Short mmCIF file of C-alpha atoms and ligand atoms in Angstrom, two decimals:
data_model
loop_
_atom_site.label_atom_id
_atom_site.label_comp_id
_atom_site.label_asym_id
_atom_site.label_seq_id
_atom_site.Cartn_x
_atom_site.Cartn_y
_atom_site.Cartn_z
CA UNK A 1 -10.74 18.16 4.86
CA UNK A 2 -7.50 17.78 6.20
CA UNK A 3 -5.66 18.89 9.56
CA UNK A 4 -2.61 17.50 8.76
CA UNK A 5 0.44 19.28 7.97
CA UNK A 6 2.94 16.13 6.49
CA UNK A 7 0.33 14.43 4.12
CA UNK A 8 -3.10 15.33 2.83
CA UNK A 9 -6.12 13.56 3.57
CA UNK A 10 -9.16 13.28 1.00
CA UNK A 11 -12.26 11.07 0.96
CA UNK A 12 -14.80 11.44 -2.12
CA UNK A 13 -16.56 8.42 -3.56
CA UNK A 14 -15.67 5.86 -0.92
CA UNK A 15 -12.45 6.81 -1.84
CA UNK A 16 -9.78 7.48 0.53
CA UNK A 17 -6.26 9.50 -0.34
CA UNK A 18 -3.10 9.83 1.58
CA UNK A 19 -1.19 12.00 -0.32
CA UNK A 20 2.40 12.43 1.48
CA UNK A 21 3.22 15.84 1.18
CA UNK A 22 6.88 17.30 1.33
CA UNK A 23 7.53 17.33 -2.28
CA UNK A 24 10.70 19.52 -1.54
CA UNK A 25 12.38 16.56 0.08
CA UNK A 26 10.56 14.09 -2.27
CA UNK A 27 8.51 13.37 0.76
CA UNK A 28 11.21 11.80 2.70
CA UNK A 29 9.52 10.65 6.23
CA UNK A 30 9.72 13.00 9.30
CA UNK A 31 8.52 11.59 12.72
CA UNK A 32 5.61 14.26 11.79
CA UNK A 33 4.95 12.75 8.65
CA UNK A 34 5.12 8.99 10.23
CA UNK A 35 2.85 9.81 12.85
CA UNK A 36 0.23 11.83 10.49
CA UNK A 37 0.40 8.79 8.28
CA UNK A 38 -0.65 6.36 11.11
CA UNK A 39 -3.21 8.72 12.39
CA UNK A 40 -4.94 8.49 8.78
CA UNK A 41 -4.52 5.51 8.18
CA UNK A 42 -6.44 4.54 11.50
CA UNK A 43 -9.01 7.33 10.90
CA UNK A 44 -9.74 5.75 7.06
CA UNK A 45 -9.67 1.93 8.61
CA UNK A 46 -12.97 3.19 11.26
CA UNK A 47 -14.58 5.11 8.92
CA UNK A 48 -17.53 3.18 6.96
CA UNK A 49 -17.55 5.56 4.43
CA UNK A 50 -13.95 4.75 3.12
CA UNK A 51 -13.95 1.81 1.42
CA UNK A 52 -10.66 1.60 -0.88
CA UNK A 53 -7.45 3.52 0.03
CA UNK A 54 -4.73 4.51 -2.24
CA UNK A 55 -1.07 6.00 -0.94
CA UNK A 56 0.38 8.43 -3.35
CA UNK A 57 2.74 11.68 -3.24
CA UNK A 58 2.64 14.78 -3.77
CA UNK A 59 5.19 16.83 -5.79
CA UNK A 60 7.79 14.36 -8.44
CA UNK A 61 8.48 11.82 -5.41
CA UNK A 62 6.10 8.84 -4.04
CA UNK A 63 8.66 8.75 -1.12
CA UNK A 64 12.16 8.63 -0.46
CA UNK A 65 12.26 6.74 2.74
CA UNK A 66 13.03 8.29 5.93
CA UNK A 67 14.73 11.75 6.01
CA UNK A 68 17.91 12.01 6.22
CA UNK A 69 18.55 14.95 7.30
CA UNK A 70 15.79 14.59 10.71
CA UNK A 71 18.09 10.91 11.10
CA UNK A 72 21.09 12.80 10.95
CA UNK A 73 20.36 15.90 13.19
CA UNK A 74 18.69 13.19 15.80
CA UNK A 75 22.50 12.08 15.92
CA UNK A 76 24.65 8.79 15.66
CA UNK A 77 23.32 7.86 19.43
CA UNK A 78 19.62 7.63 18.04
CA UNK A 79 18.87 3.07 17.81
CA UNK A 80 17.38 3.00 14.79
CA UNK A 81 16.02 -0.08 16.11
CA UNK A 82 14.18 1.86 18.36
CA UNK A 83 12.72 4.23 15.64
CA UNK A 84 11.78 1.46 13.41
CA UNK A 85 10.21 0.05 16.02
CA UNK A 86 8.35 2.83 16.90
CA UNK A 87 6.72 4.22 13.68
CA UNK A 88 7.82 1.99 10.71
CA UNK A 89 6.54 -1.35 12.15
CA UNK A 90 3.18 -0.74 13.16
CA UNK A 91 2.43 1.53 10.86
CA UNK A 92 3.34 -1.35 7.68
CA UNK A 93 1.32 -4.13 9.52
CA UNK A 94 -1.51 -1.28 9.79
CA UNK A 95 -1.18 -1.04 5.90
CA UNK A 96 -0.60 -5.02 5.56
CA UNK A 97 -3.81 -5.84 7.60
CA UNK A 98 -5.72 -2.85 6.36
CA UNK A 99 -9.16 -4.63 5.80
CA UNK A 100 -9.97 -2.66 2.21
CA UNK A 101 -7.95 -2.92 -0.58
CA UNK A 102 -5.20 -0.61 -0.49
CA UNK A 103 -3.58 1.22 -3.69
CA UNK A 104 -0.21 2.64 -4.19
CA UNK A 105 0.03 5.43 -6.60
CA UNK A 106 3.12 5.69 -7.22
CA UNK A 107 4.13 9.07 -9.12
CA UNK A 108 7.76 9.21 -8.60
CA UNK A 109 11.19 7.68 -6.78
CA UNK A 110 9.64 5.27 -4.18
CA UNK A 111 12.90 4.44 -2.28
CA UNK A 112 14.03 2.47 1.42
CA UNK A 113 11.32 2.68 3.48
CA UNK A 114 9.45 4.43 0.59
CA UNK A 115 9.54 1.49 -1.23
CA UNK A 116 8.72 -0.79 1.33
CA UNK A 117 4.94 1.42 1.96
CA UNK A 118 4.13 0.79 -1.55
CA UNK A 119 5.31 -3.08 -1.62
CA UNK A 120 3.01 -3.08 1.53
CA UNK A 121 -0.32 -2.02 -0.42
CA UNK A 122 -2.32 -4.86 -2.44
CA UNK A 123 -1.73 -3.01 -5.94
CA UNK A 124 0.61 -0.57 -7.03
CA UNK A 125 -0.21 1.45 -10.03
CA UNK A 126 2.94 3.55 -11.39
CA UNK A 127 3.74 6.31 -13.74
CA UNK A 128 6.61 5.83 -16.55
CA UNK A 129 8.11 8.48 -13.98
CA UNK A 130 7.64 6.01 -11.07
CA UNK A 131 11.31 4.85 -10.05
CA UNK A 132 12.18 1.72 -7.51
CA UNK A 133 15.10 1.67 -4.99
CA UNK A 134 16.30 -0.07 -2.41
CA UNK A 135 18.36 2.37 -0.78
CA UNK A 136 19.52 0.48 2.43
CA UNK A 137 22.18 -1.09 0.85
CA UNK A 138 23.84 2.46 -0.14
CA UNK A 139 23.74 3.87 3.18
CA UNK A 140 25.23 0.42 5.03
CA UNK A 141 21.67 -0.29 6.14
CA UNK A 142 19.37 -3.37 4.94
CA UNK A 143 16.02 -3.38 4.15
CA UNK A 144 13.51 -2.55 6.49
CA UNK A 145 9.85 -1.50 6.65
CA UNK A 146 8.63 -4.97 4.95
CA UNK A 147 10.93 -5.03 2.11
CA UNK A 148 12.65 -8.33 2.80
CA UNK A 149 9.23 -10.24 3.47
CA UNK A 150 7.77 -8.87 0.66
CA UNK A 151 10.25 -7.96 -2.15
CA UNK A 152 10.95 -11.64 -2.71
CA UNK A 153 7.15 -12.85 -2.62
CA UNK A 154 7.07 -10.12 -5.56
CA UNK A 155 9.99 -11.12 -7.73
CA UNK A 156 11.53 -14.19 -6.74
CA UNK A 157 14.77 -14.47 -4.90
CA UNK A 158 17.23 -13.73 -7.07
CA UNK A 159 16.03 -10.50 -7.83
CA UNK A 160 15.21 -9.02 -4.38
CA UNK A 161 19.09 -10.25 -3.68
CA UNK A 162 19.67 -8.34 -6.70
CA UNK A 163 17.84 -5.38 -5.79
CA UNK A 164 18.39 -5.30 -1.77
CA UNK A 165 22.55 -5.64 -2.53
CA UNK A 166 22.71 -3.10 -5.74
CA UNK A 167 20.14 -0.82 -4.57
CA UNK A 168 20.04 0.18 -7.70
CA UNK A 169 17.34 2.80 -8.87
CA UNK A 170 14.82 0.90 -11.18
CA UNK A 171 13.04 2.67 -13.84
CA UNK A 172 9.33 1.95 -13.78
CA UNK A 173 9.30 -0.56 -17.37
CA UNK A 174 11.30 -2.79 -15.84
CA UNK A 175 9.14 -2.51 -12.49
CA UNK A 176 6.56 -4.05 -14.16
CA UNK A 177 8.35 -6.66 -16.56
CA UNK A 178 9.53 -7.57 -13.36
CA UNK A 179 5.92 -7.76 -11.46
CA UNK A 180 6.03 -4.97 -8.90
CA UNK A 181 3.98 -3.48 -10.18
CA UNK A 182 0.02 -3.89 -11.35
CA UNK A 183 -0.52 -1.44 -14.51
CA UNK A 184 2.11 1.31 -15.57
CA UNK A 185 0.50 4.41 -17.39
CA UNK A 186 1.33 7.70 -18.58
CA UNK A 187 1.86 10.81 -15.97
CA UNK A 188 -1.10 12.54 -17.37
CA UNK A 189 -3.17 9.47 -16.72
CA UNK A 190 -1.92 8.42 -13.18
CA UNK A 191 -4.48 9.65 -11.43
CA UNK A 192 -7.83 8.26 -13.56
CA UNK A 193 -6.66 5.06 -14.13
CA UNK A 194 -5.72 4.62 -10.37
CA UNK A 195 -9.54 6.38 -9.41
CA UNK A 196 -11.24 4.44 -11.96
CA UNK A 197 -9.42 0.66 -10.62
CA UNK A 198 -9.91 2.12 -6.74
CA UNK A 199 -13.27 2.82 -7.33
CA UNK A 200 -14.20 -0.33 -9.19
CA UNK A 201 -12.83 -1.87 -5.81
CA UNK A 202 -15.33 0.61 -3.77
CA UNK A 203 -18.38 -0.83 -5.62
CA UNK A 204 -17.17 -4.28 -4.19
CA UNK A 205 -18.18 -6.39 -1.60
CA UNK A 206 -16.52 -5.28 1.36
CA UNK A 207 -16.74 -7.64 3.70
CA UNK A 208 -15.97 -10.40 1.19
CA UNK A 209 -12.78 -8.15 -0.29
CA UNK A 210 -11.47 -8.50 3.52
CA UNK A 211 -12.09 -11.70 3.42
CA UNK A 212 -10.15 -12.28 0.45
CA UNK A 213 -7.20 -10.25 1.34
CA UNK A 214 -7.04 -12.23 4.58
CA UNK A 215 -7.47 -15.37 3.11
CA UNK A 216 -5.13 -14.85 0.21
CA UNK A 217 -1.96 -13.78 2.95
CA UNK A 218 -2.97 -16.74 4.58
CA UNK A 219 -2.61 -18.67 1.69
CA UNK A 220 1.23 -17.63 1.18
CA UNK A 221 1.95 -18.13 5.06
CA UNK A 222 0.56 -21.62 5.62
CA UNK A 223 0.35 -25.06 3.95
CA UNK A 224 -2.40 -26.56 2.01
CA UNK A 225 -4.45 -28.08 4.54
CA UNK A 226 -4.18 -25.02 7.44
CA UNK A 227 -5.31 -22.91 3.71
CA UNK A 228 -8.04 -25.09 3.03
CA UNK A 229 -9.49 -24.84 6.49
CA UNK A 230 -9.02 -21.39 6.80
CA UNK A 231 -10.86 -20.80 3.61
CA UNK A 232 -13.92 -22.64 4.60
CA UNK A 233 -14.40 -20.52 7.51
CA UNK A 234 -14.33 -17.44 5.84
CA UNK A 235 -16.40 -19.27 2.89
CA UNK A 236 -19.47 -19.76 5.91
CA UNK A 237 -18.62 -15.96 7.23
CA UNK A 238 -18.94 -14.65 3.36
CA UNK A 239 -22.12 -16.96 2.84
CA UNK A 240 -23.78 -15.36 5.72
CA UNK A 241 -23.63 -11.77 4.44
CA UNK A 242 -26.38 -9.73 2.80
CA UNK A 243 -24.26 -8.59 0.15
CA UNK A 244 -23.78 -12.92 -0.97
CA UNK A 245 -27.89 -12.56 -1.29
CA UNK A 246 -27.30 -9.86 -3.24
CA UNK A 247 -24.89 -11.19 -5.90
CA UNK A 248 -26.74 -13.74 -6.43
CA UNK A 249 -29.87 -11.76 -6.63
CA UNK A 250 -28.85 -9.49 -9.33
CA UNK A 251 -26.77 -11.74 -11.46
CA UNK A 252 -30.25 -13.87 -11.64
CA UNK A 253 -32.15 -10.73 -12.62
CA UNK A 254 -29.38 -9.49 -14.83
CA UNK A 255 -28.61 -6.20 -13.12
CA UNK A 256 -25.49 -4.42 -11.08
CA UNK A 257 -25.16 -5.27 -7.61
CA UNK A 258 -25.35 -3.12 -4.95
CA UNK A 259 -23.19 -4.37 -1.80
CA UNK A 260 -23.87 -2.38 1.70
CA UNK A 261 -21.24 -4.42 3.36
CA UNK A 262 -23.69 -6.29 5.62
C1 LHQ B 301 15.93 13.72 0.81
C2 LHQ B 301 15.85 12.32 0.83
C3 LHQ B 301 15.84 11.66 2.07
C4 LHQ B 301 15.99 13.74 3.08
C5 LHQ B 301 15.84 12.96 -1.24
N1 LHQ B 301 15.92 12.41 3.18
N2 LHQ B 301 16.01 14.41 1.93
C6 LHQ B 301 14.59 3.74 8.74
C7 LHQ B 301 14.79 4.27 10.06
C8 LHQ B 301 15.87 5.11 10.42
C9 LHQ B 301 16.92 5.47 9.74
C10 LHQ B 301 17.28 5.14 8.46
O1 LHQ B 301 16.45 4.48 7.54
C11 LHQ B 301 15.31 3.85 7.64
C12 LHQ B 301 14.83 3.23 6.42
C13 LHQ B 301 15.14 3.96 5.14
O2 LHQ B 301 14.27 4.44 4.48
S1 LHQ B 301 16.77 3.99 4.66
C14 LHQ B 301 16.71 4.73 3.06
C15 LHQ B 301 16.59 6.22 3.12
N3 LHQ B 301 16.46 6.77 1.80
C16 LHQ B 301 17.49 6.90 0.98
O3 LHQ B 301 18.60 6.55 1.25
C17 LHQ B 301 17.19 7.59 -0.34
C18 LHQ B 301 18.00 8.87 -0.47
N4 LHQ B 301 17.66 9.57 -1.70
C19 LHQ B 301 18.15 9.23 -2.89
O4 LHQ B 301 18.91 8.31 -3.05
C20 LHQ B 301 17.72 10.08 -4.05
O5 LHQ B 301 17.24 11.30 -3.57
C21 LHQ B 301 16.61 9.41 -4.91
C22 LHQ B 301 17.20 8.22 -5.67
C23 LHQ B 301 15.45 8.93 -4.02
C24 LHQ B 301 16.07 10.44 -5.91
O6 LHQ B 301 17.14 11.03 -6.62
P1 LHQ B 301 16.92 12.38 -7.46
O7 LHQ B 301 15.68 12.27 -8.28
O8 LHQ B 301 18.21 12.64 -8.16
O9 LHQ B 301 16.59 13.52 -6.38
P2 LHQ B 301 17.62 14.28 -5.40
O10 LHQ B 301 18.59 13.31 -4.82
O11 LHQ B 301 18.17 15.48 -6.10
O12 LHQ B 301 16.64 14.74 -4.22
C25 LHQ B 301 15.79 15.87 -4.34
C26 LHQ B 301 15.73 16.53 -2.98
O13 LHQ B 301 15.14 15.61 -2.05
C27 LHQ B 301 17.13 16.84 -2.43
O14 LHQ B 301 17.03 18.00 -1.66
P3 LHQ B 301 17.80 19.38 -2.09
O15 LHQ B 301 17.51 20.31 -0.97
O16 LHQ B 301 19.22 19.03 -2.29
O17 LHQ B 301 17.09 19.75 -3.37
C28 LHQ B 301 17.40 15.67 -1.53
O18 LHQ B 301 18.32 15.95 -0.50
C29 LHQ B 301 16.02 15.40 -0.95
N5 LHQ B 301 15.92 14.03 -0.49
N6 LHQ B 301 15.78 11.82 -0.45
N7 LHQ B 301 15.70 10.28 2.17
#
């Protein structure tokens, strides 16, 4: 079901998939591929139907940040300014603000702005073949796409400093004894254990999971008190919702819930 040339879309089970999909070039970003990935991602956000989405790769790559070779034949007069600006900007406060949970799968080398989509998502779920970079630093750039708001919210200062000025390629263990990432499994395994958390996450409430996405970026932007107010409205939005009734209904008659997002 998809007309997309760059990156594969897929929807089964209130399930959505953007699969980036230039495994040759370990699906370094094109313009192409930047723009297909912001058309999905708006076309997954509006439908009803999708209700978790996970970002993954195709090929041995998750994604190596933008291409190269596209930034080089565009030439040395090209503002990179500009082109972040442009595609990489709106399309990682699309992801940030995405109002269903969102799921990196990360398969492979997730590197620069590759790294920066999957530090954007609310989990990330990695293969032992999963790899971290911040490539910036080896090119004489510095980390864009997100990286230097979120990297240290993940690990702490030191080691986003560490990371950002090495840009060292990170092997996927010490990803997660580090806290990027959520669960590491086997290669063979990626792709249940990712389904089976995602659609866990489906069978939510999704209005309340919003809610609680919002509320919890809210929580590491603002103080205490701005927190605490902010959590009471969306306490009284949550309250309001047919799917509350419904929690409550079937944990006092001992059965699943079944959440409509209403
Ligand atoms: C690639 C790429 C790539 C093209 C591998 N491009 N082909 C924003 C806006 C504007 C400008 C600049 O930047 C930004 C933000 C950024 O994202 S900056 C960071 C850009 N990314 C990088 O610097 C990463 C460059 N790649 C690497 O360092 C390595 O390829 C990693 C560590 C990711 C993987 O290493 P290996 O597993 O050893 O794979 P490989 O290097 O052999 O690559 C396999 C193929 O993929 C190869 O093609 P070839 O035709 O030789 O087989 C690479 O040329 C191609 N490829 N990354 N970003």
């Amino acid at each position: 079901m998809s007309e997309f040339r760059d990156i594969v879309y897929e929807l089964s089970d209130g399930v959505a998939t953007i699969a980036l999909n230039r495994p040759q070039a370990l699906n370094a970003l094109t313009s192409q591929a930047l723009t297909e990935l912001a058309t999905a991602l708006t076309l997954s956000a509006e439908d009803p139907a999708c209700r978790v989405l996970i970002l993954t790769g195709r090929g041995r790559g998750f994604c190596a940040g933008q291409d190269l070779k596209e930034h080089q034949a565009q030439g040395v007069a090209t503002d990179i300014g500009e082109h972040v600006a442009r595609y990489y900007n709106p399309l990682v406060l699309k992801l940030y603000h995405f109002a269903k949970p969102t799921i990196a799968m990360v398969n492979g080398v997730a590197a620069g702005a590759g790294m920066s989509l999957a530090l954007a998502c609310d989990f990330r779920i990695a293969s032992q073949t999963a790899r971290f970079s911040q490539a910036f630093v080896k090119i004489g750039l510095v980390p864009d796409s997100g990286s230097s708001y979120f990297l240290p919210r993940l690990v702490g200062v030191a080691r986003a400093l560490e990371m950002a000025m090495l840009g060292d390629v990170m092997d996927a263990a010490t990803a997660f004894q580090w806290g990027l990432v959520h669960r590491l499994v086997e290669p063979e395994t990626l792709e249940e254990e990712t389904f089976n958390w995602a659609r866990r996450l489906a069978e939510g409430p999704p209005l309340a999971l919003a809610m609680i996405k919002e509320s919890i970026h809210r929580g590491i932007d603002h103080n205490l008190s701005e927190s605490l107010e902010w959590e009471r409205g969306l306490q009284s939005a949550a309250a309001r919702t047919y799917d509350h009734q419904e929690g409550v209904q079937a944990f006092l008659n001992k059965r699943a819930p079944e959440f409509r997002g209403q």
